[in-house]
Amino acid sequence: MTATGRFEPLRRRFLSLGLGEIVAAAVFAVVPTQLTFVAADGAEAALWCALFPLLFILIQAGIYWLLARHHLPEPIPRAVARLYRSLRFINPLVLLASGIGIVVTWPGASLSAVLIVAVWLFAVAEYINYFHVRLSYPWSMWAGQVGRWSTPRLVRDLRRA
């Protein structure tokens, strides 16, 4: 097997991950806004406050996987690494600002409130998953792997760049 060929399975996996994150962002941008109870609760603004950081992080993740795929076996370029190092500190500020936005536009006790909190917490989990500790594993292995506190691929790439 050639040096280039041995990375083909990883390239396919990174392509799948990158496109998957971008598709997930598109789904999260559309589906929650189609829920009639959100409008009935007057929760659109709070929902968008919760959705924004999630979409922002999912798009970052999708772009990262596609760039990492393109640059295999080398690390991502230094300019890209600098951008993602900045995002590591910008994302918590975005999460904080969105949390404030949620509080300001809070719809009150409702089904929408549960959705808003769940979406915002998912954004926090995605941030942690990509920039601090890997949380994402196949379902069958999740319980055994998550406690290992492994370093996410993005963080390892940032260290190598």
PDB file of C-alpha atoms in Angstrom:
ATOM      1  CA  MET A   1       0.000   0.000   0.000  1.00  0.00           C
ATOM      2  CA  THR A   2       1.352   3.447  -0.909  1.00  0.00           C
ATOM      3  CA  ALA A   3       1.887   6.152   1.675  1.00  0.00           C
ATOM      4  CA  THR A   4      -1.011   8.107   0.195  1.00  0.00           C
ATOM      5  CA  GLY A   5      -3.231   5.022   0.030  1.00  0.00           C
ATOM      6  CA  ARG A   6      -2.842   4.168   3.674  1.00  0.00           C
ATOM      7  CA  PHE A   7      -4.568   7.435   4.582  1.00  0.00           C
ATOM      8  CA  GLU A   8      -7.607   6.825   2.355  1.00  0.00           C
ATOM      9  CA  PRO A   9      -9.758   5.269   5.119  1.00  0.00           C
ATOM     10  CA  LEU A  10      -8.966   8.241   7.360  1.00  0.00           C
ATOM     11  CA  ARG A  11      -9.700  10.691   4.527  1.00  0.00           C
ATOM     12  CA  ARG A  12     -13.090   9.036   3.993  1.00  0.00           C
ATOM     13  CA  ARG A  13     -13.805   9.208   7.728  1.00  0.00           C
ATOM     14  CA  PHE A  14     -12.837  12.897   7.880  1.00  0.00           C
ATOM     15  CA  LEU A  15     -15.007  13.622   4.841  1.00  0.00           C
ATOM     16  CA  SER A  16     -17.928  11.890   6.538  1.00  0.00           C
ATOM     17  CA  LEU A  17     -17.335  13.782   9.781  1.00  0.00           C
ATOM     18  CA  GLY A  18     -16.955  17.140   8.018  1.00  0.00           C
ATOM     19  CA  LEU A  19     -20.039  16.783   5.871  1.00  0.00           C
ATOM     20  CA  GLY A  20     -21.947  15.324   8.808  1.00  0.00           C
ATOM     21  CA  GLU A  21     -21.257  18.356  10.995  1.00  0.00           C
ATOM     22  CA  ILE A  22     -22.255  20.753   8.216  1.00  0.00           C
ATOM     23  CA  VAL A  23     -25.459  18.814   7.523  1.00  0.00           C
ATOM     24  CA  ALA A  24     -26.180  18.749  11.270  1.00  0.00           C
ATOM     25  CA  ALA A  25     -25.800  22.546  11.353  1.00  0.00           C
ATOM     26  CA  ALA A  26     -28.245  22.858   8.455  1.00  0.00           C
ATOM     27  CA  VAL A  27     -30.751  20.579  10.179  1.00  0.00           C
ATOM     28  CA  PHE A  28     -30.449  22.491  13.455  1.00  0.00           C
ATOM     29  CA  ALA A  29     -30.931  25.756  11.565  1.00  0.00           C
ATOM     30  CA  VAL A  30     -34.191  24.570  10.006  1.00  0.00           C
ATOM     31  CA  VAL A  31     -35.962  21.963  12.118  1.00  0.00           C
ATOM     32  CA  PRO A  32     -36.296  23.767  15.480  1.00  0.00           C
ATOM     33  CA  THR A  33     -37.670  26.863  13.759  1.00  0.00           C
ATOM     34  CA  GLN A  34     -40.466  24.748  12.259  1.00  0.00           C
ATOM     35  CA  LEU A  35     -41.806  23.698  15.642  1.00  0.00           C
ATOM     36  CA  THR A  36     -45.149  25.426  16.128  1.00  0.00           C
ATOM     37  CA  PHE A  37     -44.969  25.403  19.921  1.00  0.00           C
ATOM     38  CA  VAL A  38     -41.888  27.663  19.798  1.00  0.00           C
ATOM     39  CA  ALA A  39     -43.870  30.417  18.086  1.00  0.00           C
ATOM     40  CA  ALA A  40     -46.850  29.808  20.363  1.00  0.00           C
ATOM     41  CA  ASP A  41     -44.586  30.285  23.408  1.00  0.00           C
ATOM     42  CA  GLY A  42     -43.019  33.458  21.943  1.00  0.00           C
ATOM     43  CA  ALA A  43     -39.638  31.757  22.201  1.00  0.00           C
ATOM     44  CA  GLU A  44     -38.130  32.391  18.757  1.00  0.00           C
ATOM     45  CA  ALA A  45     -35.539  34.921  19.968  1.00  0.00           C
ATOM     46  CA  ALA A  46     -34.424  32.731  22.865  1.00  0.00           C
ATOM     47  CA  LEU A  47     -34.221  29.712  20.570  1.00  0.00           C
ATOM     48  CA  TRP A  48     -31.989  31.596  18.131  1.00  0.00           C
ATOM     49  CA  CYS A  49     -29.816  32.711  21.046  1.00  0.00           C
ATOM     50  CA  ALA A  50     -29.351  29.030  21.887  1.00  0.00           C
ATOM     51  CA  LEU A  51     -28.953  27.896  18.277  1.00  0.00           C
ATOM     52  CA  PHE A  52     -26.328  30.435  17.219  1.00  0.00           C
ATOM     53  CA  PRO A  53     -23.385  29.027  19.208  1.00  0.00           C
ATOM     54  CA  LEU A  54     -24.348  25.473  18.261  1.00  0.00           C
ATOM     55  CA  LEU A  55     -24.393  26.343  14.555  1.00  0.00           C
ATOM     56  CA  PHE A  56     -21.156  28.327  14.913  1.00  0.00           C
ATOM     57  CA  ILE A  57     -19.351  25.399  16.548  1.00  0.00           C
ATOM     58  CA  LEU A  58     -20.770  22.736  14.197  1.00  0.00           C
ATOM     59  CA  ILE A  59     -19.663  24.731  11.147  1.00  0.00           C
ATOM     60  CA  GLN A  60     -16.194  25.194  12.665  1.00  0.00           C
ATOM     61  CA  ALA A  61     -16.020  21.451  13.263  1.00  0.00           C
ATOM     62  CA  GLY A  62     -17.150  20.596   9.734  1.00  0.00           C
ATOM     63  CA  ILE A  63     -14.585  22.922   8.202  1.00  0.00           C
ATOM     64  CA  TYR A  64     -11.872  21.532  10.473  1.00  0.00           C
ATOM     65  CA  TRP A  65     -12.541  17.914   9.405  1.00  0.00           C
ATOM     66  CA  LEU A  66     -12.539  18.875   5.716  1.00  0.00           C
ATOM     67  CA  LEU A  67      -9.292  20.828   6.093  1.00  0.00           C
ATOM     68  CA  ALA A  68      -7.670  18.042   8.120  1.00  0.00           C
ATOM     69  CA  ARG A  69      -8.701  15.580   5.397  1.00  0.00           C
ATOM     70  CA  HIS A  70      -7.135  17.738   2.725  1.00  0.00           C
ATOM     71  CA  HIS A  71      -3.827  18.078   4.575  1.00  0.00           C
ATOM     72  CA  LEU A  72      -3.329  14.453   5.672  1.00  0.00           C
ATOM     73  CA  PRO A  73      -0.816  13.195   6.708  1.00  0.00           C
ATOM     74  CA  GLU A  74       0.506  16.656   7.576  1.00  0.00           C
ATOM     75  CA  PRO A  75      -1.029  18.765  10.343  1.00  0.00           C
ATOM     76  CA  ILE A  76      -3.338  21.606   9.433  1.00  0.00           C
ATOM     77  CA  PRO A  77      -1.511  24.764   8.216  1.00  0.00           C
ATOM     78  CA  ARG A  78      -0.253  27.181  10.848  1.00  0.00           C
ATOM     79  CA  ALA A  79      -2.648  29.940   9.788  1.00  0.00           C
ATOM     80  CA  VAL A  80      -5.596  27.569  10.247  1.00  0.00           C
ATOM     81  CA  ALA A  81      -4.184  26.449  13.607  1.00  0.00           C
ATOM     82  CA  ARG A  82      -3.948  30.097  14.718  1.00  0.00           C
ATOM     83  CA  LEU A  83      -7.586  30.617  13.733  1.00  0.00           C
ATOM     84  CA  TYR A  84      -8.735  27.554  15.688  1.00  0.00           C
ATOM     85  CA  ARG A  85      -6.634  28.552  18.705  1.00  0.00           C
ATOM     86  CA  SER A  86      -8.481  31.882  18.630  1.00  0.00           C
ATOM     87  CA  LEU A  87     -11.811  30.108  18.305  1.00  0.00           C
ATOM     88  CA  ARG A  88     -10.962  28.077  21.401  1.00  0.00           C
ATOM     89  CA  PHE A  89     -11.229  31.350  23.346  1.00  0.00           C
ATOM     90  CA  ILE A  90     -13.914  33.062  21.255  1.00  0.00           C
ATOM     91  CA  ASN A  91     -16.401  30.186  21.555  1.00  0.00           C
ATOM     92  CA  PRO A  92     -16.854  30.520  25.346  1.00  0.00           C
ATOM     93  CA  LEU A  93     -17.535  34.232  24.846  1.00  0.00           C
ATOM     94  CA  VAL A  94     -20.147  33.368  22.217  1.00  0.00           C
ATOM     95  CA  LEU A  95     -21.672  30.812  24.601  1.00  0.00           C
ATOM     96  CA  LEU A  96     -21.733  33.385  27.406  1.00  0.00           C
ATOM     97  CA  ALA A  97     -23.290  36.057  25.170  1.00  0.00           C
ATOM     98  CA  SER A  98     -25.910  33.589  23.964  1.00  0.00           C
ATOM     99  CA  GLY A  99     -26.645  32.586  27.561  1.00  0.00           C
ATOM    100  CA  ILE A 100     -27.253  36.237  28.387  1.00  0.00           C
ATOM    101  CA  GLY A 101     -29.470  36.519  25.311  1.00  0.00           C
ATOM    102  CA  ILE A 102     -31.452  33.494  26.452  1.00  0.00           C
ATOM    103  CA  VAL A 103     -31.979  35.011  29.900  1.00  0.00           C
ATOM    104  CA  VAL A 104     -33.080  38.342  28.411  1.00  0.00           C
ATOM    105  CA  THR A 105     -35.519  36.701  25.976  1.00  0.00           C
ATOM    106  CA  TRP A 106     -36.579  33.832  28.274  1.00  0.00           C
ATOM    107  CA  PRO A 107     -40.038  32.576  27.295  1.00  0.00           C
ATOM    108  CA  GLY A 108     -40.976  31.380  30.787  1.00  0.00           C
ATOM    109  CA  ALA A 109     -41.808  27.854  31.835  1.00  0.00           C
ATOM    110  CA  SER A 110     -42.765  26.010  28.679  1.00  0.00           C
ATOM    111  CA  LEU A 111     -41.821  23.181  26.372  1.00  0.00           C
ATOM    112  CA  SER A 112     -39.800  25.721  24.391  1.00  0.00           C
ATOM    113  CA  ALA A 113     -37.753  26.521  27.491  1.00  0.00           C
ATOM    114  CA  VAL A 114     -36.723  22.869  27.764  1.00  0.00           C
ATOM    115  CA  LEU A 115     -35.711  22.843  24.081  1.00  0.00           C
ATOM    116  CA  ILE A 116     -33.744  26.081  24.465  1.00  0.00           C
ATOM    117  CA  VAL A 117     -31.779  24.789  27.446  1.00  0.00           C
ATOM    118  CA  ALA A 118     -31.118  21.456  25.695  1.00  0.00           C
ATOM    119  CA  VAL A 119     -29.842  23.177  22.539  1.00  0.00           C
ATOM    120  CA  TRP A 120     -27.582  25.508  24.526  1.00  0.00           C
ATOM    121  CA  LEU A 121     -26.188  22.622  26.590  1.00  0.00           C
ATOM    122  CA  PHE A 122     -25.553  20.694  23.381  1.00  0.00           C
ATOM    123  CA  ALA A 123     -23.538  23.673  22.106  1.00  0.00           C
ATOM    124  CA  VAL A 124     -21.492  23.606  25.323  1.00  0.00           C
ATOM    125  CA  ALA A 125     -20.932  19.848  24.912  1.00  0.00           C
ATOM    126  CA  GLU A 126     -19.800  20.309  21.298  1.00  0.00           C
ATOM    127  CA  TYR A 127     -17.353  23.016  22.363  1.00  0.00           C
ATOM    128  CA  ILE A 128     -15.920  20.762  25.069  1.00  0.00           C
ATOM    129  CA  ASN A 129     -15.838  17.820  22.644  1.00  0.00           C
ATOM    130  CA  TYR A 130     -13.768  19.681  20.051  1.00  0.00           C
ATOM    131  CA  PHE A 131     -11.583  21.951  22.149  1.00  0.00           C
ATOM    132  CA  HIS A 132     -10.996  20.200  25.490  1.00  0.00           C
ATOM    133  CA  VAL A 133     -12.018  16.562  26.054  1.00  0.00           C
ATOM    134  CA  ARG A 134     -13.368  14.098  23.548  1.00  0.00           C
ATOM    135  CA  LEU A 135     -16.963  13.259  24.418  1.00  0.00           C
ATOM    136  CA  SER A 136     -18.094  11.758  21.124  1.00  0.00           C
ATOM    137  CA  TYR A 137     -17.775   8.005  20.689  1.00  0.00           C
ATOM    138  CA  PRO A 138     -19.869   5.326  19.046  1.00  0.00           C
ATOM    139  CA  TRP A 139     -22.822   4.517  21.299  1.00  0.00           C
ATOM    140  CA  SER A 140     -21.647   0.990  22.015  1.00  0.00           C
ATOM    141  CA  MET A 141     -18.278   2.267  23.307  1.00  0.00           C
ATOM    142  CA  TRP A 142     -19.340   5.550  24.901  1.00  0.00           C
ATOM    143  CA  ALA A 143     -19.503   4.488  28.553  1.00  0.00           C
ATOM    144  CA  GLY A 144     -16.111   2.795  28.404  1.00  0.00           C
ATOM    145  CA  GLN A 145     -14.314   5.512  26.454  1.00  0.00           C
ATOM    146  CA  VAL A 146     -15.618   8.830  27.761  1.00  0.00           C
ATOM    147  CA  GLY A 147     -13.973   8.346  31.157  1.00  0.00           C
ATOM    148  CA  ARG A 148     -10.549   8.144  29.526  1.00  0.00           C
ATOM    149  CA  TRP A 149     -10.521  11.936  29.034  1.00  0.00           C
ATOM    150  CA  SER A 150      -8.810  11.619  25.658  1.00  0.00           C
ATOM    151  CA  THR A 151      -7.575  14.653  23.781  1.00  0.00           C
ATOM    152  CA  PRO A 152      -9.688  15.652  20.764  1.00  0.00           C
ATOM    153  CA  ARG A 153      -8.115  15.335  17.305  1.00  0.00           C
ATOM    154  CA  LEU A 154      -8.426  19.097  16.767  1.00  0.00           C
ATOM    155  CA  VAL A 155      -6.367  19.825  19.887  1.00  0.00           C
ATOM    156  CA  ARG A 156      -3.721  17.289  18.821  1.00  0.00           C
ATOM    157  CA  ASP A 157      -3.573  18.949  15.390  1.00  0.00           C
ATOM    158  CA  LEU A 158      -3.205  22.380  16.992  1.00  0.00           C
ATOM    159  CA  ARG A 159      -0.257  21.099  19.001  1.00  0.00           C
ATOM    160  CA  ARG A 160       1.376  19.614  15.892  1.00  0.00           C
ATOM    161  CA  ALA A 161       0.906  22.703  13.692  1.00  0.00           C
TER     162      ALA A 161
END
